[in-house]
PDB file of N, CA, C and O in Angstrom:
ATOM      1  N   PRO A   1     -42.338-206.845 105.363  1.00  0.00           N
ATOM      2  CA  PRO A   1     -43.056-205.709 104.812  1.00  0.00           C
ATOM      3  C   PRO A   1     -44.372-206.178 104.177  1.00  0.00           C
ATOM      4  O   PRO A   1     -44.468-207.279 103.686  1.00  0.00           O
ATOM      5  N   LYS A   2     -45.365-205.280 104.150  1.00  0.00           N
ATOM      6  CA  LYS A   2     -46.647-205.551 103.510  1.00  0.00           C
ATOM      7  C   LYS A   2     -46.625-204.990 102.094  1.00  0.00           C
ATOM      8  O   LYS A   2     -46.062-203.933 101.837  1.00  0.00           O
ATOM      9  N   TYR A   3     -47.245-205.724 101.203  1.00  0.00           N
ATOM     10  CA  TYR A   3     -47.343-205.288  99.809  1.00  0.00           C
ATOM     11  C   TYR A   3     -48.806-205.231  99.424  1.00  0.00           C
ATOM     12  O   TYR A   3     -49.582-206.115  99.767  1.00  0.00           O
ATOM     13  N   MET A   4     -49.182-204.204  98.673  1.00  0.00           N
ATOM     14  CA  MET A   4     -50.557-204.069  98.214  1.00  0.00           C
ATOM     15  C   MET A   4     -50.607-204.396  96.727  1.00  0.00           C
ATOM     16  O   MET A   4     -49.780-203.916  95.957  1.00  0.00           O
ATOM     17  N   LEU A   5     -51.571-205.196  96.347  1.00  0.00           N
ATOM     18  CA  LEU A   5     -51.784-205.517  94.942  1.00  0.00           C
ATOM     19  C   LEU A   5     -52.531-204.350  94.308  1.00  0.00           C
ATOM     20  O   LEU A   5     -53.673-204.067  94.669  1.00  0.00           O
ATOM     21  N   MET A   6     -51.884-203.638  93.420  1.00  0.00           N
ATOM     22  CA  MET A   6     -52.478-202.446  92.821  1.00  0.00           C
ATOM     23  C   MET A   6     -53.486-202.777  91.741  1.00  0.00           C
ATOM     24  O   MET A   6     -54.445-202.067  91.546  1.00  0.00           O
ATOM     25  N   SER A   7     -53.267-203.845  91.016  1.00  0.00           N
ATOM     26  CA  SER A   7     -54.216-204.251  89.989  1.00  0.00           C
ATOM     27  C   SER A   7     -53.997-205.718  89.650  1.00  0.00           C
ATOM     28  O   SER A   7     -52.958-206.293  89.971  1.00  0.00           O
ATOM     29  N   MET A   8     -55.003-206.265  89.020  1.00  0.00           N
ATOM     30  CA  MET A   8     -54.919-207.664  88.640  1.00  0.00           C
ATOM     31  C   MET A   8     -55.816-207.865  87.423  1.00  0.00           C
ATOM     32  O   MET A   8     -56.879-207.244  87.324  1.00  0.00           O
ATOM     33  N   THR A   9     -55.399-208.696  86.510  1.00  0.00           N
ATOM     34  CA  THR A   9     -56.194-209.023  85.339  1.00  0.00           C
ATOM     35  C   THR A   9     -56.611-210.478  85.432  1.00  0.00           C
ATOM     36  O   THR A   9     -55.787-211.347  85.686  1.00  0.00           O
ATOM     37  N   ILE A  10     -57.895-210.701  85.245  1.00  0.00           N
ATOM     38  CA  ILE A  10     -58.428-212.053  85.246  1.00  0.00           C
ATOM     39  C   ILE A  10     -58.903-212.365  83.838  1.00  0.00           C
ATOM     40  O   ILE A  10     -59.542-211.531  83.194  1.00  0.00           O
ATOM     41  N   HIS A  11     -58.592-213.559  83.369  1.00  0.00           N
ATOM     42  CA  HIS A  11     -58.959-213.962  82.014  1.00  0.00           C
ATOM     43  C   HIS A  11     -60.064-215.006  82.039  1.00  0.00           C
ATOM     44  O   HIS A  11     -60.164-215.794  82.972  1.00  0.00           O
ATOM     45  N   ASP A  12     -60.867-215.007  80.987  1.00  0.00           N
ATOM     46  CA  ASP A  12     -61.909-216.016  80.851  1.00  0.00           C
ATOM     47  C   ASP A  12     -61.313-217.269  80.201  1.00  0.00           C
ATOM     48  O   ASP A  12     -60.107-217.342  79.958  1.00  0.00           O
ATOM     49  N   GLY A  13     -62.144-218.237  79.929  1.00  0.00           N
ATOM     50  CA  GLY A  13     -61.681-219.504  79.366  1.00  0.00           C
ATOM     51  C   GLY A  13     -61.123-219.399  77.959  1.00  0.00           C
ATOM     52  O   GLY A  13     -60.471-220.327  77.476  1.00  0.00           O
ATOM     53  N   TRP A  14     -61.352-218.287  77.273  1.00  0.00           N
ATOM     54  CA  TRP A  14     -60.837-218.082  75.921  1.00  0.00           C
ATOM     55  C   TRP A  14     -59.589-217.210  75.922  1.00  0.00           C
ATOM     56  O   TRP A  14     -59.076-216.841  74.866  1.00  0.00           O
ATOM     57  N   GLY A  15     -59.103-216.855  77.118  1.00  0.00           N
ATOM     58  CA  GLY A  15     -57.891-216.041  77.227  1.00  0.00           C
ATOM     59  C   GLY A  15     -58.121-214.549  77.128  1.00  0.00           C
ATOM     60  O   GLY A  15     -57.171-213.775  77.085  1.00  0.00           O
ATOM     61  N   HIS A  16     -59.390-214.096  77.122  1.00  0.00           N
ATOM     62  CA  HIS A  16     -59.710-212.667  77.065  1.00  0.00           C
ATOM     63  C   HIS A  16     -59.850-212.110  78.474  1.00  0.00           C
ATOM     64  O   HIS A  16     -60.311-212.799  79.384  1.00  0.00           O
ATOM     65  N   GLU A  17     -59.504-210.846  78.646  1.00  0.00           N
ATOM     66  CA  GLU A  17     -59.674-210.194  79.942  1.00  0.00           C
ATOM     67  C   GLU A  17     -61.151-210.042  80.261  1.00  0.00           C
ATOM     68  O   GLU A  17     -61.970-209.794  79.377  1.00  0.00           O
ATOM     69  N   LEU A  18     -61.499-210.190  81.543  1.00  0.00           N
ATOM     70  CA  LEU A  18     -62.866-209.924  81.982  1.00  0.00           C
ATOM     71  C   LEU A  18     -63.071-208.419  82.065  1.00  0.00           C
ATOM     72  O   LEU A  18     -62.140-207.657  82.309  1.00  0.00           O
ATOM     73  N   TYR A  19     -64.310-207.987  81.866  1.00  0.00           N
ATOM     74  CA  TYR A  19     -64.670-206.580  81.945  1.00  0.00           C
ATOM     75  C   TYR A  19     -65.393-206.310  83.252  1.00  0.00           C
ATOM     76  O   TYR A  19     -66.087-207.174  83.776  1.00  0.00           O
ATOM     77  N   TYR A  20     -65.263-205.089  83.748  1.00  0.00           N
ATOM     78  CA  TYR A  20     -65.892-204.663  84.994  1.00  0.00           C
ATOM     79  C   TYR A  20     -66.503-203.295  84.762  1.00  0.00           C
ATOM     80  O   TYR A  20     -65.883-202.424  84.143  1.00  0.00           O
ATOM     81  N   TYR A  21     -67.736-203.100  85.268  1.00  0.00           N
ATOM     82  CA  TYR A  21     -68.370-201.792  85.167  1.00  0.00           C
ATOM     83  C   TYR A  21     -69.243-201.570  86.390  1.00  0.00           C
ATOM     84  O   TYR A  21     -69.986-202.471  86.802  1.00  0.00           O
ATOM     85  N   SER A  22     -69.158-200.383  86.958  1.00  0.00           N
ATOM     86  CA  SER A  22     -69.992-199.996  88.088  1.00  0.00           C
ATOM     87  C   SER A  22     -70.530-198.597  87.813  1.00  0.00           C
ATOM     88  O   SER A  22     -69.766-197.638  87.724  1.00  0.00           O
ATOM     89  N   ALA A  23     -71.837-198.503  87.664  1.00  0.00           N
ATOM     90  CA  ALA A  23     -72.472-197.215  87.385  1.00  0.00           C
ATOM     91  C   ALA A  23     -72.734-196.467  88.688  1.00  0.00           C
ATOM     92  O   ALA A  23     -72.897-197.079  89.741  1.00  0.00           O
ATOM     93  N   PRO A  24     -72.781-195.137  88.626  1.00  0.00           N
ATOM     94  CA  PRO A  24     -73.137-194.372  89.811  1.00  0.00           C
ATOM     95  C   PRO A  24     -74.505-194.835  90.320  1.00  0.00           C
ATOM     96  O   PRO A  24     -75.369-195.121  89.503  1.00  0.00           O
ATOM     97  N   PRO A  25     -74.725-194.936  91.567  1.00  0.00           N
ATOM     98  CA  PRO A  25     -73.926-194.526  92.715  1.00  0.00           C
ATOM     99  C   PRO A  25     -72.961-195.606  93.201  1.00  0.00           C
ATOM    100  O   PRO A  25     -72.595-195.627  94.376  1.00  0.00           O
ATOM    101  N   TYR A  26     -72.554-196.504  92.331  1.00  0.00           N
ATOM    102  CA  TYR A  26     -71.520-197.508  92.616  1.00  0.00           C
ATOM    103  C   TYR A  26     -71.923-198.474  93.736  1.00  0.00           C
ATOM    104  O   TYR A  26     -71.114-198.911  94.516  1.00  0.00           O
ATOM    105  N   GLN A  27     -73.216-198.804  93.784  1.00  0.00           N
ATOM    106  CA  GLN A  27     -73.732-199.736  94.778  1.00  0.00           C
ATOM    107  C   GLN A  27     -73.682-201.172  94.277  1.00  0.00           C
ATOM    108  O   GLN A  27     -73.822-202.112  95.043  1.00  0.00           O
ATOM    109  N   SER A  28     -73.550-201.344  92.977  1.00  0.00           N
ATOM    110  CA  SER A  28     -73.466-202.678  92.392  1.00  0.00           C
ATOM    111  C   SER A  28     -72.501-202.631  91.218  1.00  0.00           C
ATOM    112  O   SER A  28     -72.054-201.558  90.813  1.00  0.00           O
ATOM    113  N   TYR A  29     -72.182-203.773  90.695  1.00  0.00           N
ATOM    114  CA  TYR A  29     -71.253-203.826  89.572  1.00  0.00           C
ATOM    115  C   TYR A  29     -71.625-204.970  88.641  1.00  0.00           C
ATOM    116  O   TYR A  29     -72.436-205.821  88.964  1.00  0.00           O
ATOM    117  N   ARG A  30     -71.020-204.946  87.492  1.00  0.00           N
ATOM    118  CA  ARG A  30     -71.236-205.962  86.476  1.00  0.00           C
ATOM    119  C   ARG A  30     -69.863-206.476  86.053  1.00  0.00           C
ATOM    120  O   ARG A  30     -68.956-205.695  85.769  1.00  0.00           O
ATOM    121  N   ILE A  31     -69.703-207.784  86.028  1.00  0.00           N
ATOM    122  CA  ILE A  31     -68.494-208.423  85.518  1.00  0.00           C
ATOM    123  C   ILE A  31     -68.933-209.303  84.364  1.00  0.00           C
ATOM    124  O   ILE A  31     -69.909-210.038  84.476  1.00  0.00           O
ATOM    125  N   TRP A  32     -68.211-209.222  83.237  1.00  0.00           N
ATOM    126  CA  TRP A  32     -68.608-210.048  82.107  1.00  0.00           C
ATOM    127  C   TRP A  32     -67.430-210.433  81.241  1.00  0.00           C
ATOM    128  O   TRP A  32     -66.385-209.808  81.245  1.00  0.00           O
ATOM    129  N   SER A  33     -67.658-211.509  80.511  1.00  0.00           N
ATOM    130  CA  SER A  33     -66.708-212.010  79.523  1.00  0.00           C
ATOM    131  C   SER A  33     -67.273-211.687  78.147  1.00  0.00           C
ATOM    132  O   SER A  33     -68.488-211.759  77.935  1.00  0.00           O
ATOM    133  N   ALA A  34     -66.420-211.350  77.210  1.00  0.00           N
ATOM    134  CA  ALA A  34     -66.859-211.095  75.845  1.00  0.00           C
ATOM    135  C   ALA A  34     -67.210-212.388  75.118  1.00  0.00           C
ATOM    136  O   ALA A  34     -67.656-212.340  73.971  1.00  0.00           O
ATOM    137  N   GLY A  35     -67.015-213.506  75.771  1.00  0.00           N
ATOM    138  CA  GLY A  35     -67.370-214.787  75.158  1.00  0.00           C
ATOM    139  C   GLY A  35     -66.346-215.240  74.141  1.00  0.00           C
ATOM    140  O   GLY A  35     -65.295-214.629  73.961  1.00  0.00           O
ATOM    141  N   PRO A  36     -66.658-216.313  73.440  1.00  0.00           N
ATOM    142  CA  PRO A  36     -65.679-216.885  72.508  1.00  0.00           C
ATOM    143  C   PRO A  36     -65.278-215.960  71.361  1.00  0.00           C
ATOM    144  O   PRO A  36     -64.154-216.030  70.878  1.00  0.00           O
ATOM    145  N   ASN A  37     -66.193-215.061  70.937  1.00  0.00           N
ATOM    146  CA  ASN A  37     -65.815-214.183  69.814  1.00  0.00           C
ATOM    147  C   ASN A  37     -64.926-213.026  70.253  1.00  0.00           C
ATOM    148  O   ASN A  37     -64.356-212.328  69.421  1.00  0.00           O
ATOM    149  N   GLY A  38     -64.791-212.779  71.573  1.00  0.00           N
ATOM    150  CA  GLY A  38     -63.894-211.735  72.074  1.00  0.00           C
ATOM    151  C   GLY A  38     -64.363-210.322  71.817  1.00  0.00           C
ATOM    152  O   GLY A  38     -63.629-209.373  72.045  1.00  0.00           O
ATOM    153  N   ILE A  39     -65.611-210.152  71.372  1.00  0.00           N
ATOM    154  CA  ILE A  39     -66.148-208.817  71.059  1.00  0.00           C
ATOM    155  C   ILE A  39     -67.307-208.539  72.008  1.00  0.00           C
ATOM    156  O   ILE A  39     -68.139-209.404  72.257  1.00  0.00           O
ATOM    157  N   THR A  40     -67.369-207.324  72.517  1.00  0.00           N
ATOM    158  CA  THR A  40     -68.455-206.941  73.412  1.00  0.00           C
ATOM    159  C   THR A  40     -68.876-205.512  73.120  1.00  0.00           C
ATOM    160  O   THR A  40     -68.338-204.873  72.203  1.00  0.00           O
ATOM    161  N   PHE A  41     -69.822-205.019  73.888  1.00  0.00           N
ATOM    162  CA  PHE A  41     -70.330-203.657  73.712  1.00  0.00           C
ATOM    163  C   PHE A  41     -70.479-203.046  75.099  1.00  0.00           C
ATOM    164  O   PHE A  41     -70.925-203.729  76.025  1.00  0.00           O
ATOM    165  N   PRO A  42     -70.120-201.778  75.299  1.00  0.00           N
ATOM    166  CA  PRO A  42     -70.160-201.187  76.635  1.00  0.00           C
ATOM    167  C   PRO A  42     -71.578-201.091  77.190  1.00  0.00           C
ATOM    168  O   PRO A  42     -72.484-200.620  76.499  1.00  0.00           O
ATOM    169  N   PRO A  43     -71.779-201.539  78.433  1.00  0.00           N
ATOM    170  CA  PRO A  43     -73.125-201.528  79.016  1.00  0.00           C
ATOM    171  C   PRO A  43     -73.654-200.139  79.350  1.00  0.00           C
ATOM    172  O   PRO A  43     -74.837-199.980  79.583  1.00  0.00           O
ATOM    173  N   TRP A  44     -72.807-199.124  79.364  1.00  0.00           N
ATOM    174  CA  TRP A  44     -73.266-197.775  79.671  1.00  0.00           C
ATOM    175  C   TRP A  44     -73.880-197.094  78.448  1.00  0.00           C
ATOM    176  O   TRP A  44     -74.412-195.997  78.545  1.00  0.00           O
ATOM    177  N   ILE A  45     -73.837-197.758  77.295  1.00  0.00           N
ATOM    178  CA  ILE A  45     -74.498-197.254  76.089  1.00  0.00           C
ATOM    179  C   ILE A  45     -75.659-198.187  75.790  1.00  0.00           C
ATOM    180  O   ILE A  45     -75.469-199.392  75.616  1.00  0.00           O
ATOM    181  N   THR A  46     -76.865-197.656  75.743  1.00  0.00           N
ATOM    182  CA  THR A  46     -78.020-198.502  75.456  1.00  0.00           C
ATOM    183  C   THR A  46     -78.108-198.759  73.956  1.00  0.00           C
ATOM    184  O   THR A  46     -77.749-197.904  73.136  1.00  0.00           O
ATOM    185  N   LEU A  47     -78.584-199.928  73.607  1.00  0.00           N
ATOM    186  CA  LEU A  47     -78.754-200.256  72.192  1.00  0.00           C
ATOM    187  C   LEU A  47     -79.740-199.294  71.535  1.00  0.00           C
ATOM    188  O   LEU A  47     -79.575-198.924  70.374  1.00  0.00           O
ATOM    189  N   GLU A  48     -80.749-198.860  72.297  1.00  0.00           N
ATOM    190  CA  GLU A  48     -81.751-197.942  71.761  1.00  0.00           C
ATOM    191  C   GLU A  48     -81.163-196.584  71.395  1.00  0.00           C
ATOM    192  O   GLU A  48     -81.724-195.867  70.572  1.00  0.00           O
ATOM    193  N   SER A  49     -80.040-196.226  72.006  1.00  0.00           N
ATOM    194  CA  SER A  49     -79.433-194.918  71.727  1.00  0.00           C
ATOM    195  C   SER A  49     -78.584-194.918  70.452  1.00  0.00           C
ATOM    196  O   SER A  49     -78.162-193.852  70.011  1.00  0.00           O
ATOM    197  N   LEU A  50     -78.341-196.095  69.884  1.00  0.00           N
ATOM    198  CA  LEU A  50     -77.539-196.148  68.662  1.00  0.00           C
ATOM    199  C   LEU A  50     -78.334-195.559  67.498  1.00  0.00           C
ATOM    200  O   LEU A  50     -79.551-195.726  67.416  1.00  0.00           O
ATOM    201  N   PRO A  51     -77.655-194.886  66.570  1.00  0.00           N
ATOM    202  CA  PRO A  51     -78.350-194.092  65.560  1.00  0.00           C
ATOM    203  C   PRO A  51     -79.103-194.880  64.482  1.00  0.00           C
ATOM    204  O   PRO A  51     -80.011-194.344  63.867  1.00  0.00           O
ATOM    205  N   SER A  52     -78.754-196.127  64.253  1.00  0.00           N
ATOM    206  CA  SER A  52     -79.427-196.847  63.166  1.00  0.00           C
ATOM    207  C   SER A  52     -79.721-198.292  63.564  1.00  0.00           C
ATOM    208  O   SER A  52     -79.100-198.851  64.463  1.00  0.00           O
ATOM    209  N   GLU A  53     -80.661-198.868  62.856  1.00  0.00           N
ATOM    210  CA  GLU A  53     -81.004-200.283  63.080  1.00  0.00           C
ATOM    211  C   GLU A  53     -79.802-201.172  62.784  1.00  0.00           C
ATOM    212  O   GLU A  53     -79.554-202.151  63.477  1.00  0.00           O
ATOM    213  N   LYS A  54     -79.021-200.810  61.764  1.00  0.00           N
ATOM    214  CA  LYS A  54     -77.824-201.585  61.418  1.00  0.00           C
ATOM    215  C   LYS A  54     -76.831-201.593  62.587  1.00  0.00           C
ATOM    216  O   LYS A  54     -76.256-202.630  62.912  1.00  0.00           O
ATOM    217  N   ASP A  55     -76.627-200.434  63.223  1.00  0.00           N
ATOM    218  CA  ASP A  55     -75.735-200.352  64.389  1.00  0.00           C
ATOM    219  C   ASP A  55     -76.257-201.205  65.537  1.00  0.00           C
ATOM    220  O   ASP A  55     -75.489-201.889  66.210  1.00  0.00           O
ATOM    221  N   ARG A  56     -77.571-201.160  65.777  1.00  0.00           N
ATOM    222  CA  ARG A  56     -78.168-201.961  66.847  1.00  0.00           C
ATOM    223  C   ARG A  56     -78.012-203.454  66.569  1.00  0.00           C
ATOM    224  O   ARG A  56     -77.705-204.236  67.468  1.00  0.00           O
ATOM    225  N   GLU A  57     -78.189-203.857  65.319  1.00  0.00           N
ATOM    226  CA  GLU A  57     -78.009-205.264  64.950  1.00  0.00           C
ATOM    227  C   GLU A  57     -76.559-205.703  65.152  1.00  0.00           C
ATOM    228  O   GLU A  57     -76.298-206.798  65.646  1.00  0.00           O
ATOM    229  N   MET A  58     -75.607-204.867  64.785  1.00  0.00           N
ATOM    230  CA  MET A  58     -74.191-205.200  64.937  1.00  0.00           C
ATOM    231  C   MET A  58     -73.833-205.348  66.411  1.00  0.00           C
ATOM    232  O   MET A  58     -73.185-206.314  66.813  1.00  0.00           O
ATOM    233  N   ALA A  59     -74.264-204.397  67.239  1.00  0.00           N
ATOM    234  CA  ALA A  59     -73.974-204.461  68.672  1.00  0.00           C
ATOM    235  C   ALA A  59     -74.631-205.689  69.291  1.00  0.00           C
ATOM    236  O   ALA A  59     -74.040-206.334  70.161  1.00  0.00           O
ATOM    237  N   THR A  60     -75.826-206.044  68.840  1.00  0.00           N
ATOM    238  CA  THR A  60     -76.511-207.234  69.345  1.00  0.00           C
ATOM    239  C   THR A  60     -75.706-208.485  69.014  1.00  0.00           C
ATOM    240  O   THR A  60     -75.576-209.390  69.845  1.00  0.00           O
ATOM    241  N   LEU A  61     -75.128-208.550  67.834  1.00  0.00           N
ATOM    242  CA  LEU A  61     -74.274-209.686  67.465  1.00  0.00           C
ATOM    243  C   LEU A  61     -73.024-209.737  68.333  1.00  0.00           C
ATOM    244  O   LEU A  61     -72.566-210.812  68.703  1.00  0.00           O
ATOM    245  N   TRP A  62     -72.473-208.576  68.661  1.00  0.00           N
ATOM    246  CA  TRP A  62     -71.268-208.531  69.491  1.00  0.00           C
ATOM    247  C   TRP A  62     -71.523-209.088  70.884  1.00  0.00           C
ATOM    248  O   TRP A  62     -70.638-209.719  71.463  1.00  0.00           O
ATOM    249  N   ILE A  63     -72.721-208.839  71.426  1.00  0.00           N
ATOM    250  CA  ILE A  63     -72.980-209.243  72.811  1.00  0.00           C
ATOM    251  C   ILE A  63     -73.715-210.576  72.940  1.00  0.00           C
ATOM    252  O   ILE A  63     -73.913-211.054  74.057  1.00  0.00           O
ATOM    253  N   GLU A  64     -74.107-211.186  71.826  1.00  0.00           N
ATOM    254  CA  GLU A  64     -74.937-212.382  71.922  1.00  0.00           C
ATOM    255  C   GLU A  64     -74.260-213.553  72.638  1.00  0.00           C
ATOM    256  O   GLU A  64     -74.939-214.388  73.220  1.00  0.00           O
ATOM    257  N   ASP A  65     -72.940-213.617  72.639  1.00  0.00           N
ATOM    258  CA  ASP A  65     -72.260-214.717  73.336  1.00  0.00           C
ATOM    259  C   ASP A  65     -71.565-214.265  74.622  1.00  0.00           C
ATOM    260  O   ASP A  65     -70.833-215.031  75.231  1.00  0.00           O
ATOM    261  N   ASP A  66     -71.828-213.010  75.043  1.00  0.00           N
ATOM    262  CA  ASP A  66     -71.238-212.520  76.301  1.00  0.00           C
ATOM    263  C   ASP A  66     -71.765-213.341  77.475  1.00  0.00           C
ATOM    264  O   ASP A  66     -72.910-213.801  77.477  1.00  0.00           O
ATOM    265  N   ILE A  67     -70.920-213.517  78.467  1.00  0.00           N
ATOM    266  CA  ILE A  67     -71.296-214.182  79.708  1.00  0.00           C
ATOM    267  C   ILE A  67     -71.257-213.117  80.785  1.00  0.00           C
ATOM    268  O   ILE A  67     -70.194-212.566  81.097  1.00  0.00           O
ATOM    269  N   VAL A  68     -72.429-212.781  81.343  1.00  0.00           N
ATOM    270  CA  VAL A  68     -72.572-211.644  82.248  1.00  0.00           C
ATOM    271  C   VAL A  68     -72.879-212.123  83.652  1.00  0.00           C
ATOM    272  O   VAL A  68     -73.664-213.031  83.856  1.00  0.00           O
ATOM    273  N   ARG A  69     -72.267-211.456  84.621  1.00  0.00           N
ATOM    274  CA  ARG A  69     -72.518-211.731  86.034  1.00  0.00           C
ATOM    275  C   ARG A  69     -72.749-210.388  86.729  1.00  0.00           C
ATOM    276  O   ARG A  69     -71.877-209.520  86.708  1.00  0.00           O
ATOM    277  N   PHE A  70     -73.939-210.221  87.293  1.00  0.00           N
ATOM    278  CA  PHE A  70     -74.219-209.051  88.123  1.00  0.00           C
ATOM    279  C   PHE A  70     -74.007-209.450  89.567  1.00  0.00           C
ATOM    280  O   PHE A  70     -74.277-210.570  89.944  1.00  0.00           O
ATOM    281  N   ASP A  71     -73.550-208.537  90.376  1.00  0.00           N
ATOM    282  CA  ASP A  71     -73.342-208.834  91.774  1.00  0.00           C
ATOM    283  C   ASP A  71     -73.515-207.558  92.578  1.00  0.00           C
ATOM    284  O   ASP A  71     -73.657-206.486  92.014  1.00  0.00           O
ATOM    285  N   HIS A  72     -73.466-207.672  93.881  1.00  0.00           N
ATOM    286  CA  HIS A  72     -73.660-206.489  94.740  1.00  0.00           C
ATOM    287  C   HIS A  72     -72.384-206.090  95.402  1.00  0.00           C
ATOM    288  O   HIS A  72     -71.631-206.669  95.943  1.00  0.00           O
TER     289      HIS A  72
END
């Protein structure tokens, strides 16, 4: 019999799950690790859209050690 893998989780070197995001029209995708601190920020929210400078600074700290890979 054939079996289909319905899902799979891949971990980075720090044991955190990798993140995946594909924006419409879904022609490309982004895979990233939250890095050693394990904290990240969603790429579909722009830093400029955050309501305060303090929020933008916090989100910038969250993503500063992210390891990002764009692909097609």
